[in-house]
CSV table of C-alpha atoms in Angstrom, one decimal:
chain,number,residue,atom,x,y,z
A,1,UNK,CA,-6.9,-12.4,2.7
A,2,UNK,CA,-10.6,-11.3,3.4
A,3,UNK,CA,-12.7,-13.0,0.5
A,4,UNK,CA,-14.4,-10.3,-1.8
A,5,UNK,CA,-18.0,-11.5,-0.5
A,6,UNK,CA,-17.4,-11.4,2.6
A,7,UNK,CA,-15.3,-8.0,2.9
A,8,UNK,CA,-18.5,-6.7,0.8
A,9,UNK,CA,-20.8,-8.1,3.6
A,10,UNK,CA,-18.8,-6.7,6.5
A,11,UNK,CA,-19.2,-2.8,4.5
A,12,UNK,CA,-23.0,-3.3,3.8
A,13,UNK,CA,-23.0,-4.0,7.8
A,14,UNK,CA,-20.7,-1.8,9.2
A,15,UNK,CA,-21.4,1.3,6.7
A,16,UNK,CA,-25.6,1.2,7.9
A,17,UNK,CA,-24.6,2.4,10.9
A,18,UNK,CA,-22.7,5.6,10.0
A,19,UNK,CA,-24.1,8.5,11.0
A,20,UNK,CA,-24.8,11.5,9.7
A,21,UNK,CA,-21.8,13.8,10.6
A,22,UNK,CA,-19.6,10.7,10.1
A,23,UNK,CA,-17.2,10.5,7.2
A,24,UNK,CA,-16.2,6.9,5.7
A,25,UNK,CA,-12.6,6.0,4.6
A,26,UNK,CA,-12.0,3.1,2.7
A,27,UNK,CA,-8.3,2.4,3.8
A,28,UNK,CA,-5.2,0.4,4.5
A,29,UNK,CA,-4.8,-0.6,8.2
A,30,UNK,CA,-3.0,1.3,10.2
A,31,UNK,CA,-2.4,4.3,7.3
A,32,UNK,CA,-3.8,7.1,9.5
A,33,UNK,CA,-2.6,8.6,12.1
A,34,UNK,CA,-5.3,8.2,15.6
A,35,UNK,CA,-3.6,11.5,16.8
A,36,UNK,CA,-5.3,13.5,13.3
A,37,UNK,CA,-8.4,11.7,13.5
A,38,UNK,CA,-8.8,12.7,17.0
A,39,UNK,CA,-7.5,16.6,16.0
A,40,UNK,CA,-10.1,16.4,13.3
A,41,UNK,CA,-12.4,15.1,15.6
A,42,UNK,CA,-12.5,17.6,18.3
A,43,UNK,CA,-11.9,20.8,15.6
A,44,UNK,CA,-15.3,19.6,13.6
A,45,UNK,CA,-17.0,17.6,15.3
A,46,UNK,CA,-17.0,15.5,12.5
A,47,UNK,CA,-16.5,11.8,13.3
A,48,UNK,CA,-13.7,8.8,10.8
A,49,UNK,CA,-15.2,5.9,10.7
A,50,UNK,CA,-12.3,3.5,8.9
A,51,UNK,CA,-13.1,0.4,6.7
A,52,UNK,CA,-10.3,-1.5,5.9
A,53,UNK,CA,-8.6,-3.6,2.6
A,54,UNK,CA,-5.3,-5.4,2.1
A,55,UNK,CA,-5.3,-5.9,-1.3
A,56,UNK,CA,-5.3,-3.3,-4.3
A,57,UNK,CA,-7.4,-5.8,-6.7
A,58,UNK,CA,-9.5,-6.3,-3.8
A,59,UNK,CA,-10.4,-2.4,-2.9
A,60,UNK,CA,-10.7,-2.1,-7.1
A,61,UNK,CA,-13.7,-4.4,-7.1
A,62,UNK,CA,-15.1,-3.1,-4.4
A,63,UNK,CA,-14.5,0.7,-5.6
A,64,UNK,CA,-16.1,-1.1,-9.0
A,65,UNK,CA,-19.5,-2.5,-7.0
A,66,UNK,CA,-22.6,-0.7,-5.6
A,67,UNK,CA,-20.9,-1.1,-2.3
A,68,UNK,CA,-18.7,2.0,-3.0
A,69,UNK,CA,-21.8,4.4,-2.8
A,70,UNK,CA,-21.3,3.4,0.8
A,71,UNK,CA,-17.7,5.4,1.2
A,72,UNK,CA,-16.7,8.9,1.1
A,73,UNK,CA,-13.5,9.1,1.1
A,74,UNK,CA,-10.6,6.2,-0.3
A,75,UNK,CA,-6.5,6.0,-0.6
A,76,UNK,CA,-5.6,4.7,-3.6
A,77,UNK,CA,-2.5,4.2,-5.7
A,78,UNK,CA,-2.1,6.8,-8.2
A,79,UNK,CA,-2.6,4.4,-11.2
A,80,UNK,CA,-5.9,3.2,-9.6
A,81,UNK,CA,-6.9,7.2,-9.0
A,82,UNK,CA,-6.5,8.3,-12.3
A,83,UNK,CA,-8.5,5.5,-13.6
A,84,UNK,CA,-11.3,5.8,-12.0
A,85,UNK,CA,-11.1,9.7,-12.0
A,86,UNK,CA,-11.6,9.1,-15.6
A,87,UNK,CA,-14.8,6.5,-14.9
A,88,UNK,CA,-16.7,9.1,-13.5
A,89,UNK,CA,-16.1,7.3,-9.7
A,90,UNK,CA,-13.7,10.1,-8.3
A,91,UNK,CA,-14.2,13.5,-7.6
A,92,UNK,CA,-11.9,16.5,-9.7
A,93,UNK,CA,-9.8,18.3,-7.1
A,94,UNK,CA,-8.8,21.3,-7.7
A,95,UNK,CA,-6.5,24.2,-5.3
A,96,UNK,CA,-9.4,26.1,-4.9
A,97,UNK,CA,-11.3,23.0,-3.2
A,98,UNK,CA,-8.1,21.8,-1.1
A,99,UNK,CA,-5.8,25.0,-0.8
A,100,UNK,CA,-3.3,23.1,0.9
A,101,UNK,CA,-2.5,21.1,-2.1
A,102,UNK,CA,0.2,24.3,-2.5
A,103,UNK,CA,2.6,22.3,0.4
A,104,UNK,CA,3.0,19.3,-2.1
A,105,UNK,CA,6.6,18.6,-3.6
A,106,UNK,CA,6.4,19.6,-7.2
A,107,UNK,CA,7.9,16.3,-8.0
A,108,UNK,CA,4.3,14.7,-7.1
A,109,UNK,CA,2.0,17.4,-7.8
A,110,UNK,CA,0.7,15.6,-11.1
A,111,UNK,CA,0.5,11.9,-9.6
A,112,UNK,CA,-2.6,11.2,-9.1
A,113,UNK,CA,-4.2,13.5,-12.1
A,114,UNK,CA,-7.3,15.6,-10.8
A,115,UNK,CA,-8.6,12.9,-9.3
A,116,UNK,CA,-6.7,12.7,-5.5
A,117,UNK,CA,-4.2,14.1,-3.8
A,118,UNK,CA,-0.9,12.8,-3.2
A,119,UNK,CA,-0.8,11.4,0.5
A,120,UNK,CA,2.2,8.9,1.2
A,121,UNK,CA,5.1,7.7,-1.4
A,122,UNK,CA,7.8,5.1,-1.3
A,123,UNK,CA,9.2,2.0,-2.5
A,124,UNK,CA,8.7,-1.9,-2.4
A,125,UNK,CA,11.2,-4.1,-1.1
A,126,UNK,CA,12.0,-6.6,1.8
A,127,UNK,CA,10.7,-6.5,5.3
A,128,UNK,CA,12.7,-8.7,7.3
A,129,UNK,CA,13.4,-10.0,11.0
A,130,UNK,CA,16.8,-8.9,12.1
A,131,UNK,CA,16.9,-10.9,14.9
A,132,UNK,CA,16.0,-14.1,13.2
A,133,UNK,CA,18.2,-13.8,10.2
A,134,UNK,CA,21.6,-13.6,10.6
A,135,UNK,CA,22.9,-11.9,7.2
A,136,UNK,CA,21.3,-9.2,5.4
A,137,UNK,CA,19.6,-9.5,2.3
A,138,UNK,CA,21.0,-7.2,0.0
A,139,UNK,CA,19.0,-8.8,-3.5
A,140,UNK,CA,15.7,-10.7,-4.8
A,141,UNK,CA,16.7,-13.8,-4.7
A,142,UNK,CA,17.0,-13.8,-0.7
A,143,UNK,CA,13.3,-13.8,-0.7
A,144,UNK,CA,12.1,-16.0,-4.1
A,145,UNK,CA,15.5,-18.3,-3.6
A,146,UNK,CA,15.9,-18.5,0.3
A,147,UNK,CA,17.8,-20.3,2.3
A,148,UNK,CA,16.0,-24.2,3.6
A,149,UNK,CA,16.3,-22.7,7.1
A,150,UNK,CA,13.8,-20.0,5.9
A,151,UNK,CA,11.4,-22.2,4.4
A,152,UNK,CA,7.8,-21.6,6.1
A,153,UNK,CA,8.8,-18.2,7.3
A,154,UNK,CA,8.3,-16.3,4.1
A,155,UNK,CA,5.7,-13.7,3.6
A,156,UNK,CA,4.3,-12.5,0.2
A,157,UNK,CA,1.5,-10.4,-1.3
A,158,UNK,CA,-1.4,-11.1,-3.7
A,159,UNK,CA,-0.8,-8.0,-5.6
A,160,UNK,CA,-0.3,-8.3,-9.8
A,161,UNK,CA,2.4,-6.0,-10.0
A,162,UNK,CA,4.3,-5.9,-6.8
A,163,UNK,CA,4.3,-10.1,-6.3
A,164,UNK,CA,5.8,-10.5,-10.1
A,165,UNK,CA,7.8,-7.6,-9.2
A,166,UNK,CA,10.5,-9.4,-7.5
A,167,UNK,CA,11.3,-12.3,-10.2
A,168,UNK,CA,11.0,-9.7,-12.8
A,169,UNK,CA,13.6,-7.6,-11.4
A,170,UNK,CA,15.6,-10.9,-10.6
A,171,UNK,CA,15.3,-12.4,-14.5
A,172,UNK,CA,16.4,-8.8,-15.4
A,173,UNK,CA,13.0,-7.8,-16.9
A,174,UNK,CA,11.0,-4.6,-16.6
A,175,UNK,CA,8.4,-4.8,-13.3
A,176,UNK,CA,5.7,-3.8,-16.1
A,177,UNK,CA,6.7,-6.3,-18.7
A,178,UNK,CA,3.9,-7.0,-21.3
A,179,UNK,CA,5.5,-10.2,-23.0
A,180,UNK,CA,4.5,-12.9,-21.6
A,181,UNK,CA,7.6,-15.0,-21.8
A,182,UNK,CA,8.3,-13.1,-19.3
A,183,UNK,CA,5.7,-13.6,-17.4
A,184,UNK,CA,6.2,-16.8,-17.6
A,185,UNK,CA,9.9,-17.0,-16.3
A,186,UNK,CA,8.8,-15.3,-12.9
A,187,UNK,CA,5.6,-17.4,-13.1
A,188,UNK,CA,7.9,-20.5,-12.6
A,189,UNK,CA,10.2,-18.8,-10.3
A,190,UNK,CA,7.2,-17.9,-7.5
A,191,UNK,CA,6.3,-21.4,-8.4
A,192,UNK,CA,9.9,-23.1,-7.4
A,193,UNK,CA,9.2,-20.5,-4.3
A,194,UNK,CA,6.0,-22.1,-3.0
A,195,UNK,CA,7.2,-24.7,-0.4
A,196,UNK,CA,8.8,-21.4,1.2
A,197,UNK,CA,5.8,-19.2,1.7
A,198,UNK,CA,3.9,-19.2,4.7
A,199,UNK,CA,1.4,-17.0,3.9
A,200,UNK,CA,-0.4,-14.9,1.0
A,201,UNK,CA,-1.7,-12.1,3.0
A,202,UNK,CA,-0.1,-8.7,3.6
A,203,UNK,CA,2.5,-8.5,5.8
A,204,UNK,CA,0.8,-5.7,8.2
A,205,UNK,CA,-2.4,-7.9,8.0
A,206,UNK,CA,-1.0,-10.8,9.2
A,207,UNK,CA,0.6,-9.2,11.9
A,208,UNK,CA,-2.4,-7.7,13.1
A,209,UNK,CA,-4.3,-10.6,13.1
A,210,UNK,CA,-1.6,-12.3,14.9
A,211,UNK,CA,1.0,-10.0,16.9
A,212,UNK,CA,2.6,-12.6,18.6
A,213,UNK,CA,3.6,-15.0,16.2
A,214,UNK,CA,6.9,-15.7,15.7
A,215,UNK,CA,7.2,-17.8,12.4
A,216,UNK,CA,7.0,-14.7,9.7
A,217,UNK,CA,10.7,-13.9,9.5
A,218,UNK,CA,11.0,-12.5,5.7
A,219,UNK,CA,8.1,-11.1,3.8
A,220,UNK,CA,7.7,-8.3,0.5
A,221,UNK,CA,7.0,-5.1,2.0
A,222,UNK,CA,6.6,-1.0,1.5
A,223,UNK,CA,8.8,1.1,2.8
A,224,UNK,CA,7.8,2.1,6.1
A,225,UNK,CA,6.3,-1.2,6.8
A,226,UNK,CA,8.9,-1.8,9.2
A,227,UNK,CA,7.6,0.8,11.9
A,228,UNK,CA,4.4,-0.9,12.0
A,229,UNK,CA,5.3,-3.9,12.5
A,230,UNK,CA,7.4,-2.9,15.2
A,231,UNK,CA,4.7,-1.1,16.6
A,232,UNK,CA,2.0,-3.8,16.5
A,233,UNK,CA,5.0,-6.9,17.8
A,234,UNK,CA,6.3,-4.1,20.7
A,235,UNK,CA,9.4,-5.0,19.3
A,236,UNK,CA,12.3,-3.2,17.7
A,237,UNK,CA,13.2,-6.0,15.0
A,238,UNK,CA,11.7,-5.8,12.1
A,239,UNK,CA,13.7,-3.9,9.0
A,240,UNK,CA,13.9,-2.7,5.8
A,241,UNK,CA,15.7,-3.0,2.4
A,242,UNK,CA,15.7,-1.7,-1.1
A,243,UNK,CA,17.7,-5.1,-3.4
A,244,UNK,CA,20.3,-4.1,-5.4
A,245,UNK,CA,18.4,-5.6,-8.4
A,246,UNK,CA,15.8,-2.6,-8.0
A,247,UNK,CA,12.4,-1.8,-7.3
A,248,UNK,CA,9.0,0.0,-8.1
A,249,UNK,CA,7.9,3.7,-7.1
A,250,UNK,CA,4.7,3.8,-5.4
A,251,UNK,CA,2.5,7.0,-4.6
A,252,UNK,CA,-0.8,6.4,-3.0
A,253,UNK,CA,-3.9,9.8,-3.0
A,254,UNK,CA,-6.3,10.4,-0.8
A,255,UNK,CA,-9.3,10.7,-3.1
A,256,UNK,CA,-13.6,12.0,-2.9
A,257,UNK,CA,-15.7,9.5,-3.9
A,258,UNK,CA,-18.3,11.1,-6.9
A,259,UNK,CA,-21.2,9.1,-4.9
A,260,UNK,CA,-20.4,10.4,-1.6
A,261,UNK,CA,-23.7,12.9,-0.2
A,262,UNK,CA,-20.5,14.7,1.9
A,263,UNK,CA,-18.0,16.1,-0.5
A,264,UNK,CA,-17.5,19.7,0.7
A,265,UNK,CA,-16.8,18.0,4.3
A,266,UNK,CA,-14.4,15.1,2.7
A,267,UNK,CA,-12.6,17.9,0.6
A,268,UNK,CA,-12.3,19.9,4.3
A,269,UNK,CA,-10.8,16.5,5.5
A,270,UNK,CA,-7.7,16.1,2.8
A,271,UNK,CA,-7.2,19.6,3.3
A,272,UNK,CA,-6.6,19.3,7.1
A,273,UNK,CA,-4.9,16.5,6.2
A,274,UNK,CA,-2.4,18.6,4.3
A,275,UNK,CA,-2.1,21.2,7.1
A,276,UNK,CA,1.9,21.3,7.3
A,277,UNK,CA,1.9,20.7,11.2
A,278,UNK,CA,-1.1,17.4,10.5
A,279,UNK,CA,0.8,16.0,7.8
A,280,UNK,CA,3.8,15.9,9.7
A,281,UNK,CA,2.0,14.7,12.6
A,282,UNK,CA,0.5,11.9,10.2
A,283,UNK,CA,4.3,10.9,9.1
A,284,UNK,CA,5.8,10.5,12.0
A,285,UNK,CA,2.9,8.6,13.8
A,286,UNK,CA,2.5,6.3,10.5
A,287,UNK,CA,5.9,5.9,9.4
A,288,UNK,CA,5.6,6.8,5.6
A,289,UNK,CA,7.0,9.7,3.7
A,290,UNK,CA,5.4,12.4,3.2
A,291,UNK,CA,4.3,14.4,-0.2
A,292,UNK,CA,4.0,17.5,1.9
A,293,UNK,CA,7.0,19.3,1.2
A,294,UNK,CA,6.0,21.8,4.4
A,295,UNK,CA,5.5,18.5,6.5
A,296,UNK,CA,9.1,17.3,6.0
A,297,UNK,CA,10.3,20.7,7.7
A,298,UNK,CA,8.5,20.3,10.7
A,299,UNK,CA,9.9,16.4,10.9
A,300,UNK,CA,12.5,15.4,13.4
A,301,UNK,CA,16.0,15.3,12.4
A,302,UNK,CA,15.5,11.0,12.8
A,303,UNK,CA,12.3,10.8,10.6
A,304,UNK,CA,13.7,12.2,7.7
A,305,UNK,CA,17.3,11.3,7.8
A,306,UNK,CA,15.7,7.5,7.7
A,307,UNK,CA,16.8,6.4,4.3
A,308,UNK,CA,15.0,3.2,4.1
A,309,UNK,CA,11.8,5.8,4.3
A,310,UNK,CA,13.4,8.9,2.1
A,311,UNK,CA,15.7,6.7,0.4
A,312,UNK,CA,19.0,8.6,-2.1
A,313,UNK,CA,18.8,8.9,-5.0
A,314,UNK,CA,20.6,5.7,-6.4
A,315,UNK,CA,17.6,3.8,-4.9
A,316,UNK,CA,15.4,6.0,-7.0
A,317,UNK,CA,17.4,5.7,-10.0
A,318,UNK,CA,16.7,2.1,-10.1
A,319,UNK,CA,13.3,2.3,-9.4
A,320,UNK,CA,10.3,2.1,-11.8
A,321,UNK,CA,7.5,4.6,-11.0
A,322,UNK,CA,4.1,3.0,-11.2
A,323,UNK,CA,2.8,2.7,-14.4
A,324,UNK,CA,-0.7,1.4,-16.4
A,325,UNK,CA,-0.6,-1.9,-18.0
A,326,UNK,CA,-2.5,-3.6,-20.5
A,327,UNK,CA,-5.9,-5.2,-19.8
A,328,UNK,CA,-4.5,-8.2,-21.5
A,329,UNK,CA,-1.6,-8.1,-19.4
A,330,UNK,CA,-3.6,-7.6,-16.1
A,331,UNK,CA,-5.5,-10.5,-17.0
A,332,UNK,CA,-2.3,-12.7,-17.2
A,333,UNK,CA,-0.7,-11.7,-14.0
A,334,UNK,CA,-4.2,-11.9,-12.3
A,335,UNK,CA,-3.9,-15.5,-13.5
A,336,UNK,CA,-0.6,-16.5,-12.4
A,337,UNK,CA,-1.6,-15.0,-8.8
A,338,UNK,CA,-4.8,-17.4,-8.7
A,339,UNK,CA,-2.9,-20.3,-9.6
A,340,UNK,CA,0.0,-19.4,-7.5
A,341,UNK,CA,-2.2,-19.2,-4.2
A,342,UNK,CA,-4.4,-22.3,-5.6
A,343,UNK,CA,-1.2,-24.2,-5.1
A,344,UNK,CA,-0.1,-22.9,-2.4
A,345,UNK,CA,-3.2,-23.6,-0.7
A,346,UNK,CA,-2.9,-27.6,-1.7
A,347,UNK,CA,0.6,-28.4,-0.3
């Protein structure tokens, strides 16, 4: 993972060359269809210019800093949005702005409050290499518990809520648990799991760094994930699971930043976005599901038969939407992630 100094570095850098008719989108990596960009491109003349983060706690500092005057336009989780709608640091959307919010499903209209709109949904679970593991996982416990053969091929994710998530759900406590006995149970769990992990960093980040290695055969993952990676390896072998323990919900929004000197232009740009025929465009190219209930129409009969990207609903019933937790709370998981990737880095 890019240290929070130097990520804020790179932005001062990169963002003093924008241009005027250039609008900036603080983003994950590969989250955005090139095929829009380049339709939005050539219909406005407006250029994307893409900086990218890999960890939510990460783009939150950033979001919190100076440096965010520097942005235009983010995607953030829905807790996240409504947050920092309410800090004065994201615009109000309304229909009249983006009239295209009318192709959303009703079931995420409300998501992200006023402050976003709702771009890609899914759930978190296990990316792994089919043709490196011979069995299936199927719960948790492949992943914090694995087999020795696995050991040094395990990926995880510096994230406070989806990194606990997993021994949570495995101790049979709630992902957003605010005792800290329980904490502390899935504390010691992802420590026992240390000599395992091979890396910290985000799945789709390590892979881009480093396409052709071949040690990551397991990590945590989103739904979806699995299409990237097979993209960026130009193989066909990476896969997807929801445990039978159970997950989390996630819904991320494509949100105005209050700072940003280009508002009326990034609300035009979520619009498009949420054109029926460019949000299908941006599903099927990214590998997500969509919010855009118009979108899903116009998807092949493969995309969105995929369950492992529009899952049925027994995976939803056991899955905990995204929810706000305690400062107090944050603070303790923040904690146990330092210490767990302190250790990790010593062994």
């Amino acid at each position: 993972m890019r240290n929070i100094y130097t990520l804020l570095f790179f932005i001062i850098l990169t963002s003093a060359s924008t241009s005027a008719d250039e609008l900036v989108i603080f983003n994950w990596q590969e989250y955005l269809s090139p095929h829009v960009i380049e339709r939005w491109e050539k219909e406005t003349g407006w250029r994307i210019h893409q900086i990218y983060y890999d960890v939510d706690e990460m783009r939150d500092e950033v979001l919190a800093s100076e440096v965010a005057e520097q942005f235009d336009l983010v995607v953030i989780d829905s807790i996240s949005a409504q947050l920092f709608g309410k800090n004065n640091k994201l615009v109000s959307i309304t229909r009249s702005e983006v009239s295209n919010l009318v192709n959303i499903q009703k079931r995420w209209t409300q998501s992200c409050g006023n402050f976003g709109v709702p771009y890609f949904w899914g759930t978190v679970g296990i990316v792994y290499r089919a043709d490196k593991i011979d069995t299936k996982p199927v719960s948790w416990r492949a992943l914090i518990e694995p087999e020795k053969s696995l050991f040094g091929h395990i990926g995880m994710h510096e994230d406070f809520t989806d990194t606990l998530m997993p021994a949570l759900k495995l101790s049979g406590y709630s992902i957003y648990s605010e005792n800290n006995d329980h904490l502390k149970v899935a504390y010691q769990l992802l420590r026992k799991q240390i000599p395992a992990v091979m890396t910290y960093d985000y799945v789709i980040s390590y892979i881009s760094a480093k396409p052709d290695d071949e040690a990551l055969y397991m990590a945590i993952g989103y739904s979806g994930d699995q299409h990237t990676l097979n993209d960026l390896t130009g193989k066909d072998s990476w896969q997807y699971i929801v445990p039978d323990e159970g997950t989390s919900l996630w819904i991320d929004c494509f949100s105005v930043l209050s700072h940003s000197t280009k508002k009326q232009q990034a609300l035009s740009f979520i619009n498009f976005l949420n054109n029926a025929e460019n949000a299908a465009i941006n599903a099927k190219d990214i590998g997500y599901a969509t919010t855009s209930k118009s979108a899903i129409e116009l998807l092949p009969s493969e995309v969105k038969n995929d369950k492992s990207i529009y899952p049925d609903q027994d995976v939803l019933d056991r899955s905990e939407p995204y929810r706000i937790i305690s400062d107090k709370n944050m603070s303790q998981r923040n904690r146990i992630m330092r210490a767990l990737r302190k250790e990790h880095e010593t062994k």
